[in-house]
Amino acid sequence: LRIIFPEGFTVREMADRVAAVREIAIARRKVTPRLTQAGYVRAIAAATPPRPFRKDWGGRSLEGFLFPATYEFSQYTSSEKLVRDQLRAFQRKWGRVDLRYARSKNLTPYDVLVIASMVEKEAVASRERPLVAAVIYNRLRLGMPLGIDATIRYGRNVPGTKPLKRSDIESDDPYNTRRRLGLPPTPIANPGLASIRAAARPAKVDYRFFVRKPDGIHHFFTASESEFLRKACEFGFGC
C-alpha cells in the first residue's frame, strides 16, 4: 500500500488523506489497514520534532515537520510508524540544508521552517521560491507586516477555493500577518526541500511586494509600493 502526501499539505489534509487511502484499501484491496485517521492524529499529537527545534517549537503543532513524500505501508503498519517515517524523512532532508545565511540574519531553524511553509503555499513556479523568501526576509528586516494571505487562510481555516472575507482580514488571529508583525506562531504547511532551501537562502534582491499574475502561476515582484499597487489593479485585485 502507498500513501502520497503532496508538498504543502497541512496536518489536517494529511489526516484526511490517511482516511481516504484507508477507504480505498478496504474497497479495492480488500484489506483493513491498522492505520486510521484518528490514530494518525493521536500519533501526531504525541510526537515531538527533532531536538534542534524543540526550544523554539514550545510544544505547539507538529505542522511543518511531517515531510511530504510517498510512503509505503502494510495492512499492519501503525499510525505511530507512519509519523516516525515522516519525521525521519524530514531529518534526512533537513540535514542537506545550509543554514549559515539564515543564522547570519538571526533566524532560528524553526524560523526557517515557518518561512519555508509560507514559500510553499505562495510560490507555484519553482524558480520564484527564492524570490518569495526574499520578500519575507526584507519585510522582516524593515519591520513591515508580512501580508501573506496564506497565513490568514490557515489561521481561519479558509480553503484556497474561497475568498477571504473582511472579517478574516481584520481579525486579531495570531496568523493574521496583515495586522501582526513578525512570523506566524507555527508553520502553515509541511514544505518540501526546495522551499526549505529557498527559505534558508533567499534571492539577493530588494523586493518587498509581489502579486500573482492572471495566469495563476507566476508573480510580479517589485521593491516599489506604487508599482505594486498599479500591477495589483491591472491584475484585477482592486484599485
Short mmCIF file of C-alpha atoms in Angstrom, two decimals:
data_model
loop_
_atom_site.label_atom_id
_atom_site.label_comp_id
_atom_site.label_asym_id
_atom_site.label_seq_id
_atom_site.Cartn_x
_atom_site.Cartn_y
_atom_site.Cartn_z
CA LEU A 1 0.00 0.00 0.00
CA ARG A 2 1.13 3.56 -0.66
CA ILE A 3 0.12 6.98 0.58
CA ILE A 4 1.14 10.20 -1.16
CA PHE A 5 1.42 13.46 0.77
CA PRO A 6 1.96 16.38 -1.67
CA GLU A 7 4.21 19.29 -0.76
CA GLY A 8 2.27 21.98 1.05
CA PHE A 9 -0.27 19.67 2.67
CA THR A 10 -1.26 20.67 6.19
CA VAL A 11 -1.51 18.20 9.07
CA ARG A 12 -5.28 18.27 8.64
CA GLU A 13 -5.03 17.47 4.94
CA MET A 14 -2.62 14.64 5.68
CA ALA A 15 -5.07 13.16 8.19
CA ASP A 16 -7.83 13.39 5.56
CA ARG A 17 -5.54 11.65 3.06
CA VAL A 18 -4.94 8.83 5.54
CA ALA A 19 -8.70 8.34 5.86
CA ALA A 20 -9.15 8.35 2.07
CA VAL A 21 -6.36 5.85 1.43
CA ARG A 22 -7.72 3.57 4.14
CA GLU A 23 -11.13 3.54 2.46
CA ILE A 24 -9.53 2.73 -0.89
CA ALA A 25 -7.55 -0.13 0.65
CA ILE A 26 -10.72 -1.60 2.13
CA ALA A 27 -12.79 -1.19 -1.03
CA ARG A 28 -10.25 -2.14 -3.70
CA ARG A 29 -7.58 -4.21 -1.99
CA LYS A 30 -9.96 -5.96 0.39
CA VAL A 31 -7.68 -5.32 3.37
CA THR A 32 -8.36 -3.29 6.51
CA PRO A 33 -5.26 -1.26 7.44
CA ARG A 34 -4.34 -0.73 11.05
CA LEU A 35 -3.66 2.87 10.03
CA THR A 36 -6.63 5.17 10.79
CA GLN A 37 -7.29 8.89 10.66
CA ALA A 38 -7.96 9.12 14.40
CA GLY A 39 -4.87 7.09 15.20
CA TYR A 40 -2.75 9.26 12.91
CA VAL A 41 -3.99 12.43 14.62
CA ARG A 42 -3.21 10.94 18.04
CA ALA A 43 0.26 9.88 16.91
CA ILE A 44 0.99 13.41 15.69
CA ALA A 45 -0.17 14.88 19.00
CA ALA A 46 2.13 12.52 20.91
CA ALA A 47 5.23 13.08 18.74
CA THR A 48 7.94 15.71 19.11
CA PRO A 49 10.12 17.36 16.45
CA PRO A 50 13.88 16.83 16.15
CA ARG A 51 15.90 18.14 19.09
CA PRO A 52 17.33 21.31 17.44
CA PHE A 53 13.78 22.66 17.06
CA ARG A 54 12.28 21.86 20.44
CA LYS A 55 13.25 25.06 22.26
CA ASP A 56 11.54 27.34 19.75
CA TRP A 57 8.76 24.84 18.98
CA GLY A 58 7.48 25.08 22.56
CA GLY A 59 5.07 22.15 22.35
CA ARG A 60 3.00 23.59 19.52
CA SER A 61 1.62 21.76 16.49
CA LEU A 62 3.84 19.33 14.58
CA GLU A 63 2.93 21.28 11.45
CA GLY A 64 5.94 21.61 9.18
CA PHE A 65 7.82 18.52 10.39
CA LEU A 66 5.82 15.82 8.59
CA PHE A 67 7.79 15.56 5.38
CA PRO A 68 5.63 15.37 2.23
CA ALA A 69 6.51 12.33 0.13
CA THR A 70 5.26 8.90 -0.92
CA TYR A 71 5.26 6.34 1.89
CA GLU A 72 4.73 2.61 1.65
CA PHE A 73 2.86 0.80 4.39
CA SER A 74 1.28 -2.58 5.00
CA GLN A 75 -2.00 -3.72 6.47
CA TYR A 76 -0.26 -3.86 9.84
CA THR A 77 1.58 -0.52 9.80
CA SER A 78 0.62 1.64 12.79
CA SER A 79 -0.08 5.35 12.76
CA GLU A 80 2.92 5.84 15.03
CA LYS A 81 5.16 4.14 12.47
CA LEU A 82 3.97 6.40 9.65
CA VAL A 83 4.57 9.54 11.72
CA ARG A 84 8.06 8.28 12.67
CA ASP A 85 8.80 7.66 9.00
CA GLN A 86 7.76 11.21 8.12
CA LEU A 87 9.89 12.69 10.90
CA ARG A 88 12.91 10.63 9.83
CA ALA A 89 12.43 11.77 6.24
CA PHE A 90 12.31 15.37 7.47
CA GLN A 91 15.56 14.92 9.39
CA ARG A 92 17.31 13.43 6.36
CA LYS A 93 16.22 16.27 4.10
CA TRP A 94 16.89 18.96 6.69
CA GLY A 95 20.46 17.69 7.05
CA ARG A 96 21.07 18.77 3.44
CA VAL A 97 20.14 22.41 4.10
CA ASP A 98 22.80 25.12 4.59
CA LEU A 99 21.58 27.41 7.38
CA ARG A 100 24.56 29.76 7.53
CA TYR A 101 22.85 32.66 5.76
CA ALA A 102 19.69 32.38 7.87
CA ARG A 103 21.79 32.32 11.06
CA SER A 104 23.55 35.50 9.93
CA LYS A 105 20.11 37.14 9.93
CA ASN A 106 19.42 35.88 13.48
CA LEU A 107 16.85 33.35 12.32
CA THR A 108 16.47 30.04 14.13
CA PRO A 109 15.91 26.69 12.39
CA TYR A 110 12.25 26.91 13.40
CA ASP A 111 12.02 30.40 11.84
CA VAL A 112 13.38 28.97 8.59
CA LEU A 113 10.79 26.19 8.66
CA VAL A 114 8.00 28.72 9.21
CA ILE A 115 9.26 30.79 6.28
CA ALA A 116 9.55 27.65 4.14
CA SER A 117 5.90 26.83 4.78
CA MET A 118 4.85 30.28 3.57
CA VAL A 119 7.04 29.95 0.49
CA GLU A 120 5.46 26.56 -0.22
CA LYS A 121 1.93 27.98 -0.07
CA GLU A 122 2.67 31.17 -2.02
CA ALA A 123 5.06 30.04 -4.78
CA VAL A 124 3.72 27.96 -7.66
CA ALA A 125 6.61 28.38 -10.12
CA SER A 126 9.68 26.74 -8.60
CA ARG A 127 12.09 29.49 -9.69
CA GLU A 128 10.05 32.02 -7.68
CA ARG A 129 10.58 30.31 -4.33
CA PRO A 130 13.81 32.23 -3.53
CA LEU A 131 12.08 35.47 -4.59
CA VAL A 132 9.12 34.94 -2.25
CA ALA A 133 11.57 34.11 0.52
CA ALA A 134 13.47 37.34 -0.23
CA VAL A 135 10.30 39.40 0.17
CA ILE A 136 9.70 37.78 3.57
CA TYR A 137 13.29 38.43 4.70
CA ASN A 138 13.17 42.04 3.51
CA ARG A 139 9.88 42.75 5.22
CA LEU A 140 11.12 41.22 8.48
CA ARG A 141 14.27 43.36 8.29
CA LEU A 142 12.27 46.54 7.66
CA GLY A 143 9.67 45.83 10.38
CA MET A 144 6.84 45.56 7.85
CA PRO A 145 3.86 43.20 8.21
CA LEU A 146 4.44 40.17 6.01
CA GLY A 147 0.96 40.38 4.49
CA ILE A 148 0.88 36.71 3.49
CA ASP A 149 -2.75 35.78 2.92
CA ALA A 150 -1.94 32.06 3.13
CA THR A 151 -1.28 32.54 6.85
CA ILE A 152 -4.72 34.10 7.31
CA ARG A 153 -6.31 31.19 5.47
CA TYR A 154 -4.50 28.77 7.75
CA GLY A 155 -5.48 30.53 10.95
CA ARG A 156 -9.10 31.00 9.90
CA ASN A 157 -9.38 27.63 8.13
CA VAL A 158 -10.40 29.21 4.81
CA PRO A 159 -9.63 26.96 1.81
CA GLY A 160 -7.94 28.38 -1.27
CA THR A 161 -11.14 27.87 -3.25
CA LYS A 162 -12.95 30.53 -1.21
CA PRO A 163 -12.21 34.27 -0.98
CA LEU A 164 -11.12 35.81 2.29
CA LYS A 165 -13.82 37.87 3.98
CA ARG A 166 -13.24 41.28 5.51
CA SER A 167 -13.74 39.68 8.91
CA ASP A 168 -10.82 37.34 8.14
CA ILE A 169 -8.54 40.15 7.02
CA GLU A 170 -9.42 42.34 10.02
CA SER A 171 -9.32 39.54 12.59
CA ASP A 172 -6.91 39.54 15.52
CA ASP A 173 -5.93 35.96 14.73
CA PRO A 174 -2.26 35.23 15.56
CA TYR A 175 -1.81 34.06 11.95
CA ASN A 176 -3.03 37.37 10.51
CA THR A 177 0.24 38.64 9.05
CA ARG A 178 -1.51 41.68 7.58
CA ARG A 179 -2.06 43.03 11.09
CA ARG A 180 0.61 41.34 13.20
CA LEU A 181 4.33 41.91 12.79
CA GLY A 182 6.80 39.07 12.52
CA LEU A 183 6.37 35.43 11.67
CA PRO A 184 3.21 33.44 12.41
CA PRO A 185 3.45 31.22 15.51
CA THR A 186 3.89 27.95 13.58
CA PRO A 187 4.44 26.73 10.04
CA ILE A 188 1.26 26.81 7.96
CA ALA A 189 2.00 23.66 5.95
CA ASN A 190 4.57 20.90 5.51
CA PRO A 191 7.08 22.20 2.95
CA GLY A 192 9.26 20.26 0.55
CA LEU A 193 13.04 20.50 0.30
CA ALA A 194 13.04 23.17 -2.44
CA SER A 195 11.01 25.57 -0.32
CA ILE A 196 13.14 24.83 2.76
CA ARG A 197 16.30 25.61 0.81
CA ALA A 198 14.77 28.84 -0.53
CA ALA A 199 13.82 29.87 3.00
CA ALA A 200 17.37 29.23 4.18
CA ARG A 201 18.97 31.06 1.26
CA PRO A 202 16.66 33.61 -0.41
CA ALA A 203 17.48 35.51 -3.57
CA LYS A 204 19.60 38.63 -3.15
CA VAL A 205 17.04 41.18 -4.31
CA ASP A 206 15.39 44.21 -2.74
CA TYR A 207 11.79 43.14 -3.49
CA ARG A 208 9.22 43.94 -0.82
CA PHE A 209 6.00 43.23 -2.72
CA PHE A 210 4.59 40.57 -5.00
CA VAL A 211 1.23 39.96 -6.63
CA ARG A 212 0.01 36.94 -8.57
CA LYS A 213 -0.31 37.38 -12.32
CA PRO A 214 -3.52 36.45 -14.18
CA ASP A 215 -2.04 33.08 -15.22
CA GLY A 216 -2.38 31.96 -11.58
CA ILE A 217 1.18 30.62 -11.60
CA HIS A 218 3.69 33.46 -11.77
CA HIS A 219 4.08 36.61 -9.67
CA PHE A 220 5.14 40.16 -10.32
CA PHE A 221 7.85 41.28 -7.86
CA THR A 222 8.91 44.83 -7.04
CA ALA A 223 10.53 47.00 -4.40
CA SER A 224 8.12 49.86 -5.17
CA GLU A 225 4.79 50.08 -3.38
CA SER A 226 3.29 52.33 -6.07
CA GLU A 227 4.31 49.86 -8.79
CA PHE A 228 2.86 47.01 -6.75
CA LEU A 229 -0.47 48.83 -6.36
CA ARG A 230 -0.56 49.63 -10.06
CA LYS A 231 0.05 46.00 -11.00
CA ALA A 232 -2.44 44.72 -8.43
CA CYS A 233 -5.05 46.96 -10.05
CA GLU A 234 -4.02 45.79 -13.52
CA PHE A 235 -4.34 42.13 -12.47
CA GLY A 236 -7.81 42.66 -11.01
CA PHE A 237 -7.05 42.74 -7.29
CA GLY A 238 -8.70 46.08 -6.59
CA CYS A 239 -7.84 49.69 -7.37
#
